[in-house]
Coordinates of C-alpha atoms in Angstrom, one line a residue:
M1 CA 61.1 -65.5 -70.5
D2 CA 63.7 -65.1 -72.7
R3 CA 64.6 -68.8 -74.4
F4 CA 68.1 -68.5 -73.7
A5 CA 67.3 -67.9 -69.5
K6 CA 68.3 -70.5 -67.4
P7 CA 65.5 -71.7 -64.9
P8 CA 67.5 -71.6 -61.5
S9 CA 66.7 -75.2 -61.3
A10 CA 68.1 -76.1 -64.3
G11 CA 71.5 -77.2 -63.8
G12 CA 72.2 -77.2 -67.4
A13 CA 74.0 -74.1 -69.9
P14 CA 71.9 -71.8 -72.0
S15 CA 72.0 -73.3 -75.2
T16 CA 70.7 -76.7 -74.0
T17 CA 67.0 -76.1 -73.9
P18 CA 66.7 -76.2 -77.7
P19 CA 68.2 -79.0 -78.9
L20 CA 66.6 -80.5 -75.9
I21 CA 63.7 -79.5 -77.0
S22 CA 64.5 -80.5 -81.4
G23 CA 65.1 -83.5 -79.7
A24 CA 69.0 -83.6 -79.5
A25 CA 71.4 -86.2 -77.3
N26 CA 74.0 -84.5 -77.8
M27 CA 74.1 -83.0 -73.4
H28 CA 74.7 -84.1 -70.2
P29 CA 72.7 -87.8 -68.8
E30 CA 70.9 -85.5 -66.2
A31 CA 70.2 -82.4 -68.5
P32 CA 66.7 -83.7 -70.0
G33 CA 65.4 -84.3 -66.7
N34 CA 66.5 -81.8 -65.1
V35 CA 65.5 -79.4 -67.8
R36 CA 62.1 -80.8 -68.1
R37 CA 61.1 -80.0 -64.9
A38 CA 62.2 -76.3 -65.0
G39 CA 59.8 -76.3 -68.6
G40 CA 57.2 -77.7 -66.4
E41 CA 58.0 -75.4 -63.7
Y42 CA 58.1 -72.5 -65.5
Q43 CA 55.0 -74.0 -67.7
E44 CA 57.3 -72.9 -70.9
Q45 CA 56.5 -73.5 -74.8
P46 CA 59.0 -74.6 -77.6
T47 CA 59.3 -71.3 -79.2
G48 CA 59.2 -71.9 -83.4
D49 CA 63.7 -70.8 -83.1
A50 CA 63.7 -73.4 -80.2
R51 CA 61.9 -76.4 -82.6
K52 CA 64.4 -75.4 -85.6
H53 CA 67.9 -75.8 -83.6
S54 CA 68.5 -79.1 -84.7
P55 CA 71.4 -80.5 -86.4
R56 CA 70.0 -80.0 -89.6
N57 CA 67.3 -76.4 -89.2
S58 CA 69.8 -73.1 -88.1
G59 CA 66.6 -71.8 -88.3
T60 CA 67.9 -68.9 -90.2
I61 CA 67.2 -67.5 -93.6
G62 CA 69.9 -65.5 -95.5
L63 CA 69.5 -62.0 -96.9
F64 CA 71.9 -61.4 -99.4
I65 CA 72.3 -58.0 -101.1
V66 CA 74.4 -58.6 -104.4
Q67 CA 76.2 -55.8 -106.0
D68 CA 77.8 -55.4 -109.3
H69 CA 81.6 -53.3 -107.6
N70 CA 81.3 -51.6 -111.3
R71 CA 77.4 -50.3 -110.4
I72 CA 77.5 -49.7 -106.9
Y73 CA 73.9 -47.6 -105.7
E74 CA 75.4 -45.8 -102.7
D75 CA 71.9 -44.9 -101.9
D76 CA 68.8 -47.3 -102.5
L77 CA 66.1 -45.5 -102.0
F78 CA 64.2 -49.1 -103.4
Y79 CA 65.1 -51.9 -101.3
G80 CA 65.4 -50.6 -97.6
A81 CA 61.8 -51.1 -96.5
I82 CA 62.2 -54.3 -98.6
V83 CA 65.0 -54.9 -96.6
G84 CA 62.8 -54.7 -92.9
A85 CA 60.0 -56.2 -94.2
I86 CA 61.9 -59.2 -95.2
I87 CA 63.7 -58.7 -91.4
S88 CA 60.1 -58.5 -89.9
Q89 CA 58.7 -61.2 -91.1
C90 CA 61.1 -63.8 -90.4
G91 CA 61.2 -62.8 -86.7
E92 CA 56.6 -63.6 -87.4
R93 CA 57.7 -67.2 -88.6
G94 CA 60.1 -67.3 -85.8
Y95 CA 63.6 -67.4 -88.1
R96 CA 66.4 -65.2 -88.1
T97 CA 67.9 -63.3 -90.7
L98 CA 71.3 -63.2 -91.7
V99 CA 72.0 -60.3 -93.6
T100 CA 75.0 -59.9 -96.1
I101 CA 76.8 -57.9 -99.0
L102 CA 78.0 -60.5 -102.2
D103 CA 79.7 -59.2 -105.4
V104 CA 78.1 -60.8 -108.3
S105 CA 80.8 -62.3 -109.6
D106 CA 82.0 -64.6 -106.7
A107 CA 78.8 -66.8 -104.9
T108 CA 81.3 -68.9 -102.8
P109 CA 80.2 -67.0 -99.9
L110 CA 77.2 -67.2 -100.1
L111 CA 77.6 -71.3 -100.8
R112 CA 79.7 -71.6 -97.5
L113 CA 77.1 -71.1 -95.3
Y114 CA 74.2 -73.5 -96.7
E115 CA 77.4 -75.4 -96.4
Q116 CA 78.0 -74.2 -93.1
K117 CA 74.2 -75.2 -92.0
S118 CA 74.4 -71.1 -91.2
I119 CA 71.4 -70.5 -93.0
D120 CA 68.2 -72.5 -94.2
A121 CA 67.6 -70.9 -97.5
G122 CA 68.1 -67.7 -98.6
L123 CA 66.6 -64.5 -101.2
L124 CA 68.6 -62.1 -103.3
I125 CA 68.5 -58.4 -103.6
S126 CA 70.1 -57.4 -106.5
W127 CA 69.6 -54.8 -109.3
S128 CA 72.0 -57.2 -111.6
D129 CA 71.5 -60.3 -113.1
V130 CA 71.6 -63.2 -110.3
Q131 CA 70.5 -65.9 -112.3
G132 CA 74.1 -67.9 -112.6
I133 CA 73.8 -67.9 -108.2
V134 CA 70.8 -69.0 -108.6
D135 CA 71.6 -72.2 -110.8
Q136 CA 74.6 -72.7 -108.6
V137 CA 72.7 -72.6 -105.4
S138 CA 70.0 -75.2 -106.9
R139 CA 72.8 -76.9 -108.4
A140 CA 74.1 -77.7 -104.9
G141 CA 70.3 -78.8 -103.8
F142 CA 69.6 -75.5 -101.7
V143 CA 66.5 -73.2 -101.1
I144 CA 67.3 -69.6 -103.0
G145 CA 64.7 -66.9 -104.2
V146 CA 65.0 -63.4 -105.3
L147 CA 62.9 -59.8 -104.5
N148 CA 63.0 -59.1 -108.2
Q149 CA 61.6 -61.2 -111.1
N150 CA 63.7 -59.5 -113.3
N151 CA 67.0 -60.7 -112.3
V152 CA 66.6 -63.9 -113.6
S153 CA 65.4 -65.7 -116.0
Q154 CA 63.0 -68.4 -114.3
S155 CA 59.3 -68.4 -113.6
A156 CA 57.8 -67.1 -110.6
T157 CA 56.1 -70.7 -110.7
V158 CA 59.5 -72.3 -110.5
L159 CA 61.6 -69.7 -108.5
P160 CA 60.7 -68.0 -105.3
A161 CA 59.5 -64.8 -106.4
P162 CA 56.7 -62.0 -106.8
Y163 CA 55.5 -61.6 -109.7
L164 CA 54.6 -57.6 -111.0
D165 CA 52.3 -57.3 -113.9
N166 CA 55.1 -54.4 -115.5
R167 CA 52.6 -54.6 -118.6
K168 CA 48.9 -53.6 -116.8
S169 CA 50.9 -51.3 -114.2
A170 CA 52.5 -49.3 -117.5
Y171 CA 48.9 -49.2 -118.9
E172 CA 47.2 -47.4 -116.0
A173 CA 49.8 -44.5 -115.3
T174 CA 49.8 -44.2 -119.2
R175 CA 46.2 -44.4 -119.0
Y176 CA 45.4 -42.1 -117.0
L177 CA 47.8 -39.4 -119.0
L178 CA 45.2 -39.7 -121.8
E179 CA 42.7 -39.6 -119.7
L180 CA 43.8 -35.8 -118.8
G181 CA 42.9 -35.6 -122.7
H182 CA 46.8 -35.5 -123.4
R183 CA 48.0 -37.1 -126.8
D184 CA 51.4 -36.2 -126.6
V185 CA 52.8 -38.3 -124.8
A186 CA 56.6 -40.0 -124.7
I187 CA 58.2 -43.0 -122.2
I188 CA 61.5 -43.1 -120.5
T189 CA 62.6 -46.7 -120.8
G190 CA 64.2 -48.3 -118.1
P191 CA 67.9 -50.5 -120.0
T192 CA 67.2 -52.7 -122.6
G193 CA 67.6 -56.0 -122.2
Q194 CA 65.9 -55.9 -118.5
P195 CA 61.5 -57.8 -118.9
C196 CA 60.7 -55.1 -117.0
S197 CA 62.0 -52.5 -119.2
S198 CA 59.9 -54.2 -122.4
E199 CA 57.1 -55.2 -120.6
R200 CA 57.0 -51.2 -119.2
L201 CA 57.3 -50.1 -123.1
A202 CA 54.5 -53.0 -124.3
G203 CA 52.0 -51.0 -121.4
F204 CA 52.8 -47.5 -122.5
L205 CA 52.2 -48.6 -126.3
D206 CA 49.1 -50.7 -125.4
A207 CA 47.3 -47.7 -123.3
A208 CA 48.1 -45.1 -126.0
L209 CA 47.4 -47.5 -129.5
G210 CA 44.4 -48.7 -128.2
Q211 CA 43.3 -45.2 -128.4
G212 CA 44.6 -44.5 -131.6
V213 CA 47.5 -42.1 -130.4
E214 CA 50.4 -42.1 -132.6
V215 CA 53.7 -43.1 -130.9
P216 CA 56.4 -41.6 -132.9
D217 CA 60.3 -42.8 -132.1
S218 CA 61.1 -39.7 -130.9
R219 CA 58.9 -40.5 -128.2
I220 CA 60.6 -43.5 -126.9
W221 CA 63.6 -42.3 -125.1
C222 CA 65.7 -45.6 -123.8
G223 CA 66.9 -45.2 -120.4
D224 CA 68.8 -47.5 -117.4
F225 CA 66.8 -46.4 -114.4
T226 CA 69.1 -43.7 -113.1
E227 CA 68.7 -39.7 -112.4
Q228 CA 71.0 -39.3 -115.0
A229 CA 69.0 -40.8 -117.9
G230 CA 65.9 -38.4 -117.2
A231 CA 68.1 -34.9 -117.2
A232 CA 69.4 -36.1 -120.6
A233 CA 66.2 -37.3 -122.0
A234 CA 65.0 -33.8 -121.4
M235 CA 68.0 -32.2 -122.2
Q236 CA 67.8 -33.9 -125.7
W237 CA 63.6 -32.9 -126.3
L238 CA 64.2 -29.3 -125.1
E239 CA 67.6 -28.6 -127.4
A240 CA 65.1 -30.2 -130.4
D241 CA 62.2 -27.9 -129.1
D242 CA 60.5 -31.0 -129.1
L243 CA 59.3 -31.5 -125.6
P244 CA 56.6 -33.5 -125.1
A245 CA 52.9 -32.7 -123.5
A246 CA 53.2 -35.7 -120.6
V247 CA 55.7 -37.6 -119.8
F248 CA 55.7 -41.6 -118.3
C249 CA 59.1 -42.6 -116.6
S250 CA 59.8 -46.1 -115.8
N251 CA 61.3 -45.1 -112.9
D252 CA 60.5 -42.8 -110.2
L253 CA 64.6 -41.6 -110.3
M254 CA 64.4 -40.7 -114.1
A255 CA 61.7 -38.7 -113.0
Y256 CA 63.5 -37.0 -110.3
G257 CA 66.8 -35.7 -113.7
L258 CA 63.7 -34.8 -115.4
L259 CA 61.8 -32.7 -113.4
K260 CA 65.5 -31.3 -111.7
V261 CA 66.2 -30.1 -115.8
L262 CA 62.6 -28.8 -116.0
R263 CA 62.6 -26.4 -113.2
R264 CA 66.0 -25.5 -113.8
Q265 CA 65.0 -24.6 -117.6
Q266 CA 61.7 -22.9 -115.9
V267 CA 59.8 -25.4 -117.9
A268 CA 56.5 -25.2 -115.6
V269 CA 55.1 -28.5 -113.9
P270 CA 52.4 -29.9 -114.5
E271 CA 51.7 -26.2 -116.4
R272 CA 53.8 -27.0 -119.5
L273 CA 54.1 -30.9 -119.0
S274 CA 52.8 -33.7 -117.0
V275 CA 54.6 -36.1 -115.9
V276 CA 53.9 -39.8 -114.2
G277 CA 56.8 -42.1 -112.2
F278 CA 56.5 -45.5 -111.4
D279 CA 57.9 -47.0 -108.1
D280 CA 56.6 -44.4 -105.1
L281 CA 60.1 -43.9 -103.7
I282 CA 59.6 -41.6 -100.2
I283 CA 60.9 -38.6 -101.9
S284 CA 58.5 -39.1 -104.6
R285 CA 55.9 -36.6 -102.4
Y286 CA 58.7 -34.5 -101.4
T287 CA 60.1 -33.2 -105.1
C288 CA 59.1 -29.8 -106.8
P289 CA 56.0 -30.9 -107.4
P290 CA 55.0 -33.5 -105.6
L291 CA 55.3 -36.7 -108.2
T292 CA 52.6 -38.5 -109.4
T293 CA 54.2 -42.0 -109.7
M294 CA 52.4 -45.6 -109.6
S295 CA 53.1 -47.6 -106.3
I296 CA 54.8 -51.0 -106.3
P297 CA 53.8 -52.8 -103.3
R298 CA 57.2 -53.6 -102.4
T299 CA 56.1 -54.7 -98.6
E300 CA 53.7 -57.5 -99.3
M301 CA 55.6 -58.4 -102.2
A302 CA 58.7 -58.9 -99.6
A303 CA 55.9 -60.0 -97.5
Y304 CA 54.9 -62.7 -99.6
V305 CA 58.3 -64.6 -101.2
T306 CA 59.4 -64.4 -97.5
N307 CA 56.6 -66.9 -96.3
R308 CA 56.9 -68.8 -100.0
L309 CA 60.6 -69.7 -99.3
I310 CA 59.8 -70.9 -95.2
H311 CA 56.6 -72.4 -97.0
Q312 CA 59.3 -74.8 -99.4
L313 CA 61.6 -75.1 -96.3
E314 CA 58.4 -76.8 -94.4
N315 CA 56.3 -77.9 -97.1
P316 CA 58.3 -79.4 -100.0
E317 CA 55.9 -81.1 -102.0
E318 CA 53.2 -78.7 -100.7
A319 CA 52.1 -75.9 -103.7
Y320 CA 52.0 -72.5 -103.0
P321 CA 49.8 -70.0 -104.1
L322 CA 51.6 -67.2 -107.0
P323 CA 49.3 -63.9 -107.0
V324 CA 50.1 -61.3 -109.4
F325 CA 50.7 -58.0 -108.1
R326 CA 49.6 -55.0 -109.5
A327 CA 51.3 -51.4 -109.2
K328 CA 48.2 -49.0 -107.6
L329 CA 48.1 -45.1 -109.5
M330 CA 49.0 -42.4 -106.5
V331 CA 47.6 -38.8 -107.6
R332 CA 49.7 -35.8 -106.3
E333 CA 50.6 -32.9 -108.0
S334 CA 52.6 -33.9 -111.2
C335 CA 49.8 -34.1 -113.9
R336 CA 46.8 -31.0 -115.4
A337 CA 44.2 -32.4 -117.4
V338 CA 44.3 -30.4 -120.3
R339 CA 40.5 -31.0 -121.5
V340 CA 37.5 -33.4 -120.8
P341 CA 38.6 -36.9 -121.4
D342 CA 36.3 -37.9 -125.0
F343 CA 36.8 -42.1 -123.7
V344 CA 36.2 -43.5 -120.7

């Protein structure tokens, strides 16, 4: 039975039932008895959402897609699956989801939703630094979480956020290239200033230097997580006639740019150069050749942060587990072995 449907004998408006179950008294004096009788006849039990209907709770989680008007991502391949996972998880926990687009420079619309009690808590999804928004919400005494730990300076132990071990994940990607026998390895990093960029670079260097493989400055290309950065790195190496044997791209988009230039210049992948990406976007299985990449458990991370946020709402005094997520190697066709490795 739909929770807003009115049983024939209830004698009340569809919006009456949830407040009654929550113990509210703002209804016609005869309504409680009528609704209770109807509920007994239909043997209804209050849904999780109905229990939350009170003057203090909206039963709604705000999902804020925070954009920088100077850097709009028109086709976001990374966060699409995450949005669906959050909405699904909220529904399973009895919460609705209000999805809103917000500019990073103005948190007023977000704060207004909190103040009007339209939402109980919020989650931020963004490619930008959202620490300022988090600070404003926290100072106002509201609950907020983020999907990307790199967009805030606070630790995941303080703020609801999933923790991805970027360093270890990048280490595994580089280790794979080394195990294939490659020694002339390069990296295209993410933007300077983002923690995940330095962490993935550190993991790359851990693996290479740990096996005695030197990494000159020419093998570290500073990118910005865009396809254009991968293309620029490829053009620089080609023009200098200094193409490495293998490249670890700190995200899949940069790998796409790299592959596009190499194909245009008739450089065979993986015969001449092996490529590993990071993210495992859906397009990666359809590139030419299909991209070997590190798969981030995005939906699991989305479910975790949603559950942790709701736990903080419902059990604010209780601690919540802090798992460490790692990316998993997805072997496809963009890498090849050059010899049997001499280490394990």
